[in-house]
Amino acid sequence: QVQLIESGGGLVQAGGSLRLSCVASGDTFSDHIMGWLRQAPGKGREFVAGISQTGSNTKYHDSVKGRFTISRDNAKKTEYLEMNSLKPEDTATYYCAARRGGSILMSPREYKYWGPGTQVTVSS
């Protein structure tokens, strides 16, 4: 129903910034809660940020709050993650994800649709 693909990953220096984009296909993008989740090597997938259908509500993991900003443009069917003040601990594969529901949930298992991921590497 919803297909997602991320872009914008790369290698950046600590303290730098990066903007990730996720373009969705399908007719129901605006009905879905969107999120960004990440997975570091050897670790489980963790929630980073989520945004409600209209963009009025957002939720962030404590480790990125104040540094990352999630947004969406329903007309373009695109989700964004603006990452500032990047730290080496942010190094991970970042995934765009979507769920159809009324709440922004933090469990990766609650998200039905996933992009293939984009790698973000932050050097010291």
Short mmCIF file of the C-alpha atoms (twelve columns), coordinates in Angstrom:
data_MODEL
# 
_entry.id   MODEL 
# 
loop_
_atom_site.group_PDB 
_atom_site.id 
_atom_site.type_symbol 
_atom_site.label_atom_id 
_atom_site.label_alt_id 
_atom_site.label_comp_id 
_atom_site.label_asym_id 
_atom_site.label_seq_id 
_atom_site.Cartn_x 
_atom_site.Cartn_y 
_atom_site.Cartn_z 
_atom_site.pdbx_PDB_model_num 
ATOM 1   C CA . GLN A 1   0.000  0.000  0.000  1 
ATOM 2   C CA . VAL A 2   2.810  2.392  0.943  1 
ATOM 3   C CA . GLN A 3   6.301  2.198  -0.479 1 
ATOM 4   C CA . LEU A 4   9.101  4.237  1.049  1 
ATOM 5   C CA . ILE A 5   12.612 5.141  -0.003 1 
ATOM 6   C CA . GLU A 6   15.151 7.207  1.906  1 
ATOM 7   C CA . SER A 7   17.925 9.467  0.708  1 
ATOM 8   C CA . GLY A 8   20.432 11.906 2.148  1 
ATOM 9   C CA . GLY A 9   22.679 9.663  4.195  1 
ATOM 10  C CA . GLY A 10  26.423 10.014 4.149  1 
ATOM 11  C CA . LEU A 11  29.586 10.724 6.098  1 
ATOM 12  C CA . VAL A 12  29.696 13.865 8.218  1 
ATOM 13  C CA . GLN A 13  31.924 15.256 10.931 1 
ATOM 14  C CA . ALA A 14  30.827 15.504 14.537 1 
ATOM 15  C CA . GLY A 15  28.921 18.719 15.070 1 
ATOM 16  C CA . GLY A 16  27.773 18.807 11.480 1 
ATOM 17  C CA . SER A 17  24.319 18.584 9.971  1 
ATOM 18  C CA . LEU A 18  22.516 16.300 7.594  1 
ATOM 19  C CA . ARG A 19  19.020 16.184 6.143  1 
ATOM 20  C CA . LEU A 20  17.334 12.916 5.343  1 
ATOM 21  C CA . SER A 21  14.356 12.600 3.033  1 
ATOM 22  C CA . CYS A 22  11.822 9.847  2.566  1 
ATOM 23  C CA . VAL A 23  9.582  9.787  -0.476 1 
ATOM 24  C CA . ALA A 24  6.422  7.720  -0.291 1 
ATOM 25  C CA . SER A 25  4.237  6.234  -2.966 1 
ATOM 26  C CA . GLY A 26  0.590  5.353  -2.613 1 
ATOM 27  C CA . ASP A 27  -2.623 7.269  -2.105 1 
ATOM 28  C CA . THR A 28  -2.819 7.199  1.688  1 
ATOM 29  C CA . PHE A 29  0.379  8.920  2.815  1 
ATOM 30  C CA . SER A 30  -1.533 11.576 4.728  1 
ATOM 31  C CA . ASP A 31  -3.384 8.878  6.699  1 
ATOM 32  C CA . HIS A 32  -0.183 7.483  8.147  1 
ATOM 33  C CA . ILE A 33  1.929  8.370  11.107 1 
ATOM 34  C CA . MET A 34  5.491  8.624  9.881  1 
ATOM 35  C CA . GLY A 35  8.669  7.929  11.744 1 
ATOM 36  C CA . TRP A 36  12.413 7.634  11.617 1 
ATOM 37  C CA . LEU A 37  14.115 4.716  13.310 1 
ATOM 38  C CA . ARG A 38  17.743 3.692  13.324 1 
ATOM 39  C CA . GLN A 39  19.896 0.664  13.887 1 
ATOM 40  C CA . ALA A 40  23.564 0.704  14.823 1 
ATOM 41  C CA . PRO A 41  25.788 -2.319 14.130 1 
ATOM 42  C CA . GLY A 42  25.180 -5.045 16.673 1 
ATOM 43  C CA . LYS A 43  22.247 -3.233 18.235 1 
ATOM 44  C CA . GLY A 44  18.506 -3.392 17.911 1 
ATOM 45  C CA . ARG A 45  16.407 -0.968 15.972 1 
ATOM 46  C CA . GLU A 46  15.384 2.086  17.983 1 
ATOM 47  C CA . PHE A 47  12.877 4.861  17.571 1 
ATOM 48  C CA . VAL A 48  14.286 8.278  16.710 1 
ATOM 49  C CA . ALA A 49  11.340 10.509 15.855 1 
ATOM 50  C CA . GLY A 50  7.713  10.359 14.804 1 
ATOM 51  C CA . ILE A 51  5.172  12.763 13.371 1 
ATOM 52  C CA . SER A 52  1.386  12.720 13.215 1 
ATOM 53  C CA . GLN A 53  -0.653 12.749 10.038 1 
ATOM 54  C CA . THR A 54  -0.978 16.521 9.814  1 
ATOM 55  C CA . GLY A 55  2.395  17.256 11.347 1 
ATOM 56  C CA . SER A 56  0.848  18.883 14.392 1 
ATOM 57  C CA . ASN A 57  2.396  16.438 16.859 1 
ATOM 58  C CA . THR A 58  5.907  15.081 17.074 1 
ATOM 59  C CA . LYS A 59  7.786  12.780 19.396 1 
ATOM 60  C CA . TYR A 60  11.519 12.316 19.841 1 
ATOM 61  C CA . HIS A 61  13.847 9.978  21.605 1 
ATOM 62  C CA . ASP A 62  15.554 11.801 24.447 1 
ATOM 63  C CA . SER A 63  18.966 11.329 22.885 1 
ATOM 64  C CA . VAL A 64  18.064 13.423 19.837 1 
ATOM 65  C CA . LYS A 65  15.597 15.913 21.271 1 
ATOM 66  C CA . GLY A 66  16.733 19.450 20.583 1 
ATOM 67  C CA . ARG A 67  19.082 18.315 17.839 1 
ATOM 68  C CA . PHE A 68  16.811 16.560 15.337 1 
ATOM 69  C CA . THR A 69  13.636 17.856 13.724 1 
ATOM 70  C CA . ILE A 70  11.104 15.694 11.936 1 
ATOM 71  C CA . SER A 71  8.723  17.194 9.395  1 
ATOM 72  C CA . ARG A 72  6.500  16.174 6.522  1 
ATOM 73  C CA . ASP A 73  5.021  17.606 3.359  1 
ATOM 74  C CA . ASN A 74  1.865  15.730 2.496  1 
ATOM 75  C CA . ALA A 75  1.545  17.420 -0.886 1 
ATOM 76  C CA . LYS A 76  4.945  16.001 -1.832 1 
ATOM 77  C CA . LYS A 77  4.374  12.775 0.117  1 
ATOM 78  C CA . THR A 78  7.731  13.305 1.737  1 
ATOM 79  C CA . GLU A 79  9.059  12.991 5.276  1 
ATOM 80  C CA . TYR A 80  12.220 14.720 6.463  1 
ATOM 81  C CA . LEU A 81  14.667 14.444 9.309  1 
ATOM 82  C CA . GLU A 82  16.896 17.438 9.924  1 
ATOM 83  C CA . MET A 83  19.849 16.385 12.032 1 
ATOM 84  C CA . ASN A 84  22.051 18.975 13.703 1 
ATOM 85  C CA . SER A 85  24.939 18.782 16.159 1 
ATOM 86  C CA . LEU A 86  25.593 15.231 15.078 1 
ATOM 87  C CA . LYS A 87  27.519 12.925 17.367 1 
ATOM 88  C CA . PRO A 88  29.427 9.717  16.645 1 
ATOM 89  C CA . GLU A 89  26.733 7.916  18.644 1 
ATOM 90  C CA . ASP A 90  24.262 8.873  15.907 1 
ATOM 91  C CA . THR A 91  26.036 6.578  13.469 1 
ATOM 92  C CA . ALA A 92  23.491 4.058  12.230 1 
ATOM 93  C CA . THR A 93  21.339 2.972  9.363  1 
ATOM 94  C CA . TYR A 94  18.307 5.229  9.359  1 
ATOM 95  C CA . TYR A 95  14.942 3.911  8.249  1 
ATOM 96  C CA . CYS A 96  11.809 5.694  7.198  1 
ATOM 97  C CA . ALA A 97  8.719  3.944  8.526  1 
ATOM 98  C CA . ALA A 98  4.947  4.333  8.508  1 
ATOM 99  C CA . ARG A 99  1.995  3.099  10.502 1 
ATOM 100 C CA . ARG A 100 -1.702 3.697  10.178 1 
ATOM 101 C CA . GLY A 101 -3.099 4.608  13.538 1 
ATOM 102 C CA . GLY A 102 -3.888 7.317  15.995 1 
ATOM 103 C CA . SER A 103 -0.722 7.400  18.073 1 
ATOM 104 C CA . ILE A 104 2.980  7.982  17.577 1 
ATOM 105 C CA . LEU A 105 4.427  4.797  19.006 1 
ATOM 106 C CA . MET A 106 8.047  4.141  19.806 1 
ATOM 107 C CA . SER A 107 8.216  0.403  19.231 1 
ATOM 108 C CA . PRO A 108 9.643  -0.560 15.828 1 
ATOM 109 C CA . ARG A 109 7.183  -3.449 15.769 1 
ATOM 110 C CA . GLU A 110 4.312  -0.992 15.495 1 
ATOM 111 C CA . TYR A 111 5.435  0.241  12.083 1 
ATOM 112 C CA . LYS A 112 4.170  -1.696 9.121  1 
ATOM 113 C CA . TYR A 113 5.964  -0.099 6.183  1 
ATOM 114 C CA . TRP A 114 9.701  0.418  5.907  1 
ATOM 115 C CA . GLY A 115 12.180 1.888  3.506  1 
ATOM 116 C CA . PRO A 116 15.448 0.109  2.715  1 
ATOM 117 C CA . GLY A 117 17.449 2.475  4.916  1 
ATOM 118 C CA . THR A 118 20.201 5.022  4.421  1 
ATOM 119 C CA . GLN A 119 23.556 5.000  6.178  1 
ATOM 120 C CA . VAL A 120 24.622 7.894  8.385  1 
ATOM 121 C CA . THR A 121 28.192 7.896  9.649  1 
ATOM 122 C CA . VAL A 122 29.458 10.589 12.002 1 
ATOM 123 C CA . SER A 123 33.208 10.833 12.401 1 
ATOM 124 C CA . SER A 124 35.078 12.204 15.406 1 
# 
